[in-house]
Tab-separated table of C-alpha atoms and ligand atoms in Angstrom:
chain	number	residue	atom	x	y	z
A	87	MET	CA	13.323	38.745	-25.975
A	88	ARG	CA	16.587	36.550	-26.419
A	89	LEU	CA	17.418	35.116	-29.724
A	90	ILE	CA	17.053	31.379	-28.551
A	91	THR	CA	13.466	32.442	-28.025
A	92	HIS	CA	13.379	34.012	-31.286
A	93	ASN	CA	14.691	30.822	-33.410
A	94	MET	CA	11.543	29.107	-31.749
A	95	LEU	CA	8.565	31.437	-33.129
A	96	GLN	CA	7.093	31.605	-36.785
A	97	CYS	CA	4.594	33.258	-38.228
A	98	HIS	CA	1.324	31.444	-38.008
A	99	VAL	CA	-0.995	33.555	-39.987
A	100	LYS	CA	-3.586	30.823	-41.702
A	101	GLY	CA	-2.031	29.639	-44.598
A	102	CYS	CA	1.383	31.444	-44.269
A	103	THR	CA	3.210	28.154	-44.753
A	104	THR	CA	6.449	29.278	-46.481
A	105	ASN	CA	8.904	31.369	-45.675
A	106	ASN	CA	7.415	32.509	-42.609
A	107	PHE	CA	10.478	31.166	-40.165
A	108	PRO	CA	12.635	32.869	-39.455
A	109	LEU	CA	10.991	36.055	-38.666
A	110	GLN	CA	13.109	38.934	-39.788
A	111	ILE	CA	13.895	41.076	-37.096
A	112	GLN	CA	13.634	44.824	-38.079
A	113	ASP	CA	14.521	48.259	-36.030
A	114	ALA	CA	16.011	46.378	-33.803
A	115	GLU	CA	16.926	47.891	-29.934
A	116	LEU	CA	19.584	45.057	-28.584
A	117	GLU	CA	20.409	44.636	-25.294
A	118	THR	CA	23.116	41.943	-23.990
A	119	LEU	CA	22.661	40.982	-20.709
A	120	GLU	CA	25.508	38.911	-19.109
A	121	ALA	CA	23.972	35.412	-17.866
A	122	GLU	CA	25.707	32.666	-16.274
A	123	PHE	CA	27.164	30.343	-18.775
A	124	ASN	CA	26.183	26.429	-18.631
A	125	PRO	CA	27.790	24.627	-20.984
A	126	GLY	CA	26.002	21.141	-20.147
A	127	PHE	CA	22.609	23.298	-21.342
A	128	VAL	CA	24.439	24.931	-23.996
A	129	GLN	CA	25.467	21.686	-25.374
A	130	ARG	CA	22.088	20.182	-25.189
A	131	LEU	CA	20.733	22.906	-26.676
A	132	ILE	CA	23.006	23.008	-30.132
A	133	PRO	CA	20.880	20.053	-31.512
A	134	LYS	CA	17.353	22.124	-30.932
A	135	LEU	CA	18.659	24.915	-32.270
A	136	HIS	CA	17.838	25.922	-35.867
A	137	TRP	CA	21.178	26.704	-36.978
A	138	GLY	CA	20.563	28.384	-40.084
A	139	ALA	CA	18.172	30.836	-38.129
A	140	LEU	CA	20.018	31.620	-35.549
A	141	TYR	CA	23.331	32.542	-37.948
A	142	HIS	CA	21.262	34.191	-40.302
A	143	THR	CA	19.558	36.596	-37.516
A	144	ALA	CA	22.446	37.205	-35.379
A	145	VAL	CA	24.117	38.610	-39.074
A	146	SER	CA	21.502	40.621	-40.148
A	147	LEU	CA	21.768	42.266	-36.100
A	148	GLY	CA	25.580	42.742	-37.016
A	149	ILE	CA	26.516	39.601	-34.846
A	150	GLU	CA	29.326	37.823	-35.759
A	151	ASP	CA	30.290	35.679	-33.804
A	152	LEU	CA	28.865	32.264	-34.841
A	153	PRO	CA	30.435	30.028	-38.019
A	154	GLU	CA	28.013	29.834	-40.780
A	155	GLN	CA	28.166	26.033	-40.736
A	156	MET	CA	27.516	24.577	-37.422
A	157	PRO	CA	30.652	23.149	-36.645
A	158	GLU	CA	31.154	18.797	-35.851
A	159	GLU	CA	33.533	19.531	-33.099
A	160	VAL	CA	31.567	21.205	-30.259
A	161	THR	CA	34.275	23.181	-28.328
A	162	GLU	CA	34.002	25.600	-25.065
A	163	ASP	CA	34.833	29.085	-28.059
A	164	LEU	CA	31.146	27.774	-29.913
A	165	LEU	CA	29.596	26.836	-26.614
A	166	ARG	CA	30.505	30.439	-25.182
A	167	ALA	CA	29.710	32.108	-28.699
A	168	ILE	CA	26.236	30.015	-28.964
A	169	HIS	CA	25.841	31.249	-25.136
A	170	LYS	CA	26.606	34.762	-26.219
A	171	VAL	CA	24.159	35.116	-29.051
A	172	ALA	CA	21.282	32.737	-28.070
A	173	LEU	CA	21.036	33.219	-24.194
A	174	GLU	CA	22.997	37.011	-23.828
A	175	THR	CA	21.345	39.273	-26.975
A	176	ARG	CA	18.178	40.465	-26.507
A	177	VAL	CA	15.920	42.268	-28.706
A	178	LYS	CA	14.340	44.976	-26.652
A	179	GLU	CA	12.481	46.862	-28.880
A	180	GLY	CA	11.715	46.049	-33.120
A	181	LYS	CA	9.666	44.197	-34.744
A	182	ALA	CA	9.493	40.376	-36.006
A	183	VAL	CA	8.191	40.727	-39.677
A	184	CYS	CA	7.450	37.577	-41.666
A	185	LEU	CA	9.087	36.938	-44.846
A	186	GLY	CA	6.397	35.249	-45.950
A	187	CYS	CA	3.234	37.338	-46.048
A	188	GLY	CA	4.697	40.512	-44.623
A	189	HIS	CA	2.584	40.446	-40.941
A	190	VAL	CA	4.601	42.349	-38.232
A	191	TYR	CA	4.632	40.962	-34.887
A	192	PRO	CA	5.571	44.370	-32.752
A	193	ILE	CA	8.310	43.775	-30.115
A	194	SER	CA	7.849	46.264	-26.811
A	195	ASN	CA	9.509	46.098	-23.619
A	196	GLY	CA	11.468	42.689	-24.975
A	197	ILE	CA	8.054	41.468	-25.205
A	198	PRO	CA	6.890	40.021	-28.952
A	199	ASN	CA	2.877	40.637	-29.797
A	200	MET	CA	2.160	37.262	-31.266
A	201	LEU	CA	-1.501	37.824	-31.144
A	202	LEU	CA	-3.537	37.588	-34.817
A	203	GLN	CA	-6.811	39.187	-35.551
A	204	ASP	CA	-9.382	37.061	-35.645
A	205	ASN	CA	-9.703	36.993	-39.918
A	206	GLU	CA	-5.809	35.880	-39.579
A	207	VAL	CA	-6.442	32.589	-37.329
B	4	MET	CA	19.441	24.174	-3.385
B	5	ILE	CA	16.835	26.978	-1.176
B	6	LYS	CA	14.638	25.149	1.366
B	7	LEU	CA	10.797	24.809	0.629
B	8	LYS	CA	10.043	27.719	3.512
B	9	GLN	CA	12.399	29.973	2.435
B	10	LEU	CA	10.978	29.435	-1.415
B	11	GLU	CA	7.464	30.069	-0.494
B	12	SER	CA	8.655	33.203	1.786
B	13	GLU	CA	10.130	34.447	-1.487
B	14	LEU	CA	7.488	34.403	-3.730
B	15	THR	CA	4.913	35.953	-1.288
B	16	GLN	CA	6.868	38.892	-2.946
B	17	VAL	CA	5.092	38.083	-6.238
B	18	THR	CA	2.392	40.725	-6.788
B	19	LYS	CA	-1.059	39.504	-7.797
B	20	PHE	CA	-3.554	40.603	-10.645
B	21	ARG	CA	-3.877	43.905	-10.556
B	22	GLU	CA	-7.618	43.888	-12.077
B	23	PRO	CA	-7.863	40.230	-12.452
B	24	LYS	CA	-10.025	39.468	-15.914
B	25	VAL	CA	-13.159	37.039	-15.455
B	26	GLN	CA	-12.972	36.047	-18.993
B	27	LEU	CA	-9.464	34.576	-18.627
B	28	GLU	CA	-10.371	32.916	-15.440
B	29	GLN	CA	-7.352	35.321	-13.933
B	30	TYR	CA	-6.987	33.112	-10.505
B	31	PRO	CA	-3.919	33.870	-8.529
B	32	THR	CA	-1.360	30.981	-8.403
B	33	THR	CA	-0.997	31.188	-4.454
B	34	ALA	CA	2.861	31.657	-3.395
B	35	HIS	CA	2.255	28.000	-1.462
B	36	LEU	CA	0.866	26.298	-4.213
B	37	ALA	CA	3.897	27.220	-6.690
B	38	ALA	CA	6.440	26.740	-3.964
B	39	SER	CA	4.766	23.124	-3.053
B	40	MET	CA	4.434	22.553	-7.556
B	41	LEU	CA	7.948	23.660	-8.368
B	42	TYR	CA	9.994	22.099	-5.380
B	43	THR	CA	8.152	18.775	-5.638
B	44	ALA	CA	9.326	18.761	-9.602
B	45	ALA	CA	12.772	20.327	-8.515
B	46	THR	CA	13.791	18.028	-5.975
B	47	THR	CA	11.681	14.566	-6.527
B	48	TYR	CA	11.819	14.536	-10.246
B	49	GLU	CA	15.009	16.901	-11.344
B	50	ASP	CA	12.890	18.286	-13.976
B	51	ILE	CA	13.748	22.224	-13.323
B	52	GLU	CA	17.833	23.061	-12.185
B	53	ASP	CA	19.484	23.373	-15.292
B	54	ALA	CA	16.474	22.837	-17.391
B	55	SER	CA	14.418	24.618	-19.967
B	56	VAL	CA	11.085	25.466	-18.613
B	57	VAL	CA	7.852	26.710	-20.305
B	58	ASP	CA	5.075	28.373	-18.175
B	59	LEU	CA	1.827	28.265	-20.534
B	60	GLY	CA	-0.411	31.132	-19.316
B	61	VAL	CA	2.285	32.683	-16.794
B	62	GLY	CA	-0.238	35.630	-15.886
B	63	CYS	CA	1.922	37.463	-12.688
B	64	GLY	CA	4.489	34.889	-13.335
B	65	MET	CA	3.998	32.980	-10.175
B	66	LEU	CA	5.188	29.717	-11.580
B	67	THR	CA	7.966	31.199	-13.678
B	68	CYS	CA	9.230	32.925	-10.454
B	69	ALA	CA	9.346	29.752	-8.424
B	70	SER	CA	11.365	28.102	-12.015
B	71	GLY	CA	13.960	30.465	-11.792
B	72	ILE	CA	14.720	30.535	-8.192
B	73	LEU	CA	15.343	27.061	-8.142
B	74	GLY	CA	17.642	26.979	-11.112
B	75	ALA	CA	16.047	26.438	-14.352
B	76	ALA	CA	18.617	27.278	-17.195
B	77	TYR	CA	15.922	29.067	-19.367
B	78	ASN	CA	12.334	30.236	-18.377
B	79	VAL	CA	10.065	31.159	-20.949
B	80	GLY	CA	6.014	32.514	-20.330
B	81	VAL	CA	3.608	32.672	-22.843
B	82	ASP	CA	0.286	34.836	-22.021
B	83	VAL	CA	-2.521	36.314	-24.013
B	84	ASP	CA	-2.902	39.375	-22.072
B	85	PRO	CA	-0.760	41.873	-22.453
B	86	GLU	CA	-0.938	43.654	-18.930
B	87	ALA	CA	-0.667	40.257	-17.290
B	88	LEU	CA	3.068	39.617	-19.340
B	89	GLU	CA	4.187	43.159	-18.143
B	90	GLN	CA	3.414	42.334	-14.575
B	91	ALA	CA	4.933	39.281	-14.672
B	92	ARG	CA	8.202	40.989	-16.280
B	93	ASP	CA	8.277	43.323	-12.632
B	94	ASN	CA	7.920	39.969	-11.078
B	95	CYS	CA	10.629	38.352	-12.778
B	96	ASP	CA	12.708	41.576	-12.264
B	97	ARG	CA	11.757	41.480	-8.772
B	98	PHE	CA	14.203	38.466	-8.296
B	99	GLU	CA	16.561	39.419	-11.272
B	100	LEU	CA	15.233	36.252	-13.510
B	101	ASP	CA	16.038	36.546	-16.984
B	102	ALA	CA	12.915	35.283	-17.942
B	103	ASP	CA	11.732	35.537	-22.001
B	104	LEU	CA	7.791	36.284	-22.038
B	105	VAL	CA	5.663	36.322	-25.152
B	106	ASN	CA	2.224	37.708	-25.940
B	107	LEU	CA	0.735	34.693	-27.722
B	108	ASP	CA	-2.905	33.252	-27.044
B	109	VAL	CA	-2.104	29.270	-26.376
B	110	GLN	CA	-5.639	28.439	-27.897
B	111	GLU	CA	-3.808	29.508	-30.968
B	112	LEU	CA	-0.754	27.512	-30.852
B	113	VAL	CA	-3.113	23.820	-31.336
B	114	VAL	CA	-4.634	23.205	-34.979
B	115	PRO	CA	-5.752	19.811	-35.959
B	116	ALA	CA	-3.886	18.129	-38.044
B	117	ASP	CA	-4.778	14.504	-39.703
B	118	ASP	CA	-1.249	13.633	-40.854
B	119	ASP	CA	-0.139	13.813	-36.839
B	120	GLU	CA	-0.379	10.786	-34.882
B	121	HIS	CA	-2.421	12.040	-32.079
B	122	GLY	CA	-4.289	14.544	-33.959
B	123	PHE	CA	-3.186	17.949	-33.603
B	124	ARG	CA	0.221	20.309	-33.727
B	125	LEU	CA	1.639	23.175	-32.485
B	126	THR	CA	1.527	26.531	-34.945
B	127	GLN	CA	5.200	27.363	-32.997
B	128	ARG	CA	8.359	25.576	-32.879
B	129	LEU	CA	8.145	26.280	-28.940
B	130	SER	CA	10.540	22.896	-27.154
B	131	ALA	CA	11.744	22.806	-23.641
B	132	ASP	CA	12.436	20.095	-21.212
B	133	THR	CA	9.355	21.009	-18.755
B	134	VAL	CA	6.167	23.029	-18.950
B	135	VAL	CA	4.420	24.058	-15.784
B	136	MET	CA	1.057	25.841	-15.793
B	137	ASN	CA	-1.878	26.293	-13.738
B	138	PRO	CA	-4.493	26.247	-17.020
B	139	PRO	CA	-7.619	28.232	-16.594
B	140	PHE	CA	-10.346	25.253	-15.309
B	141	GLY	CA	-12.664	25.865	-18.462
B	142	THR	CA	-16.311	27.519	-17.557
B	143	LYS	CA	-19.214	27.567	-19.917
B	144	SER	CA	-18.042	29.910	-22.745
B	145	ASN	CA	-14.587	28.374	-22.743
B	146	LYS	CA	-15.137	24.716	-22.434
B	147	GLY	CA	-12.107	22.282	-22.650
B	148	ILE	CA	-9.855	25.140	-22.348
B	149	ASP	CA	-7.734	23.390	-20.437
B	150	MET	CA	-7.291	20.303	-22.377
B	151	VAL	CA	-6.242	22.590	-24.954
B	152	PHE	CA	-3.244	23.926	-22.901
B	153	LEU	CA	-2.476	20.310	-21.821
B	154	GLN	CA	-2.050	19.624	-25.950
B	155	ALA	CA	0.032	22.528	-26.300
B	156	ALA	CA	2.035	21.509	-23.305
B	157	ALA	CA	2.322	17.831	-24.897
B	158	GLY	CA	3.675	19.165	-27.954
B	159	ILE	CA	6.530	21.503	-26.272
B	160	ALA	CA	7.499	19.527	-23.108
B	161	GLU	CA	10.012	16.837	-23.937
B	162	ARG	CA	10.293	15.636	-20.656
B	163	ALA	CA	7.616	16.651	-17.752
B	164	ILE	CA	4.498	18.656	-17.663
B	165	TYR	CA	3.353	19.926	-14.356
B	166	SER	CA	-0.515	20.994	-14.034
B	167	LEU	CA	-3.447	21.941	-11.858
B	168	HIS	CA	-6.768	20.254	-12.954
B	169	LYS	CA	-10.311	20.014	-11.110
B	170	THR	CA	-10.640	16.513	-9.501
B	171	SER	CA	-13.624	15.875	-11.047
B	172	THR	CA	-12.459	15.635	-14.305
B	173	ARG	CA	-9.460	13.367	-13.323
B	174	ASP	CA	-10.073	10.078	-15.533
B	175	PHE	CA	-11.289	11.965	-18.411
B	176	ILE	CA	-7.808	13.734	-18.608
B	177	LEU	CA	-5.721	10.998	-17.742
B	178	ARG	CA	-7.517	8.871	-20.620
B	179	LYS	CA	-6.855	11.859	-23.137
B	180	ALA	CA	-3.370	12.439	-22.063
B	181	GLN	CA	-2.354	8.711	-22.344
B	182	SER	CA	-3.782	8.816	-25.985
B	183	TRP	CA	-1.433	12.128	-26.478
B	184	GLY	CA	1.810	10.051	-25.099
B	185	LEU	CA	1.535	11.688	-21.469
B	186	LYS	CA	1.901	9.146	-19.073
B	187	GLY	CA	0.153	11.338	-16.068
B	188	GLU	CA	0.046	11.030	-12.313
B	189	VAL	CA	-1.422	12.368	-9.521
B	190	VAL	CA	1.187	13.915	-7.280
B	191	ALA	CA	-1.140	15.770	-4.624
B	192	GLU	CA	-4.629	16.279	-4.221
B	193	LEU	CA	-5.310	19.917	-3.157
B	194	ARG	CA	-8.312	22.652	-2.584
B	195	TYR	CA	-7.713	24.977	-4.395
B	196	ASN	CA	-9.169	28.519	-3.168
B	197	ILE	CA	-10.734	30.753	-5.525
B	198	GLU	CA	-10.721	34.603	-3.563
B	199	ALA	CA	-14.030	36.538	-4.336
B	200	SER	CA	-11.638	38.521	-7.083
B	201	TYR	CA	-14.864	38.883	-9.084
B	202	LYS	CA	-17.924	40.162	-8.238
B	203	PHE	CA	-19.991	37.718	-9.077
B	204	HIS	CA	-18.748	35.330	-6.366
B	205	LYS	CA	-21.378	36.019	-4.112
B	206	LYS	CA	-19.285	33.860	-1.381
B	207	LYS	CA	-16.189	35.401	0.282
B	208	SER	CA	-14.006	32.551	-1.355
B	209	VAL	CA	-14.783	29.104	-3.257
B	210	ASP	CA	-12.848	25.946	-2.513
B	211	VAL	CA	-12.431	24.120	-5.463
B	212	GLU	CA	-10.620	19.939	-5.583
B	213	VAL	CA	-7.672	20.023	-7.488
B	214	ASP	CA	-5.483	17.742	-8.411
B	215	PHE	CA	-1.490	18.369	-8.897
B	216	LEU	CA	-0.671	16.114	-11.661
B	217	ARG	CA	2.528	14.995	-13.109
B	218	PHE	CA	2.649	13.917	-16.853
B	219	GLU	CA	5.658	12.203	-18.307
B	220	VAL	CA	6.620	12.280	-21.819
B	221	GLU	CA	6.734	8.886	-23.465
C	126	ZN	ZN1	3.430	35.025	-42.626
């Protein structure tokens, strides 16, 4: 799972509505795979990203390429930084933990398991 | 862009469900069908190349592989079945495609919401330009599941949805879709050949009349 996908997932346990996003990545085994840089796509992606979630998640994983505040001016350097963080950094193993209710979503072989038990839906 | 014939021939390398699960209606999407669907989406409507594409009920990954080959910038496949996802992973690797896969029940994606104009909302923040899917048609035990998939797609897609539905339910689907802000059109009428993957199918294969629908998000 790349961080762009992490940016779109939240805890969906029934009744868990505060602090359910972003999920905190723990015990992460990261992998960086080069991907083709598509500046037009990244530019269109910016308004859809939750910047705070992307920034803080990246920092928690030791990635310091992004500015804390989303800059007003979009430069090629910024697009490349977003590309690197959101589209090239992936979590191969680990877990995504809800800071609201503590639910743990395991990530295995790059695939987050978002399935809930019957009593959590 | 790759030619249609070549796309179809590439997609014949996608391996099908090892052991299809009856309750999930895991009928494999054929290479021919996937190639026709995604090629139309890419060339007639320009909804694939450089776009973000979510595949709901990705299964063994046929539509996502087609989308990746046709130049989608970002692919995500969602499925309830972890074994199908492992297979989708292998199939994406075969084409060196960068798809993200999420183990998620599409039925858990949609919840009723009184304050929403369409009466439902998504439990996730998923969004994409385009949604592609070959949803379960819905049998006695999970009637209406195809409409839940369409609701989920309506919540995710910002541009368009490509989907397959039984022709017999066409009017109902188009009307419902319109009430959710989707303008539907029939792109093609197909005969969908369900192979006798399951023991309870007495005949060797069963043909079902299916619409290939495109919904534009208004
Ligand atoms: Zn939670």
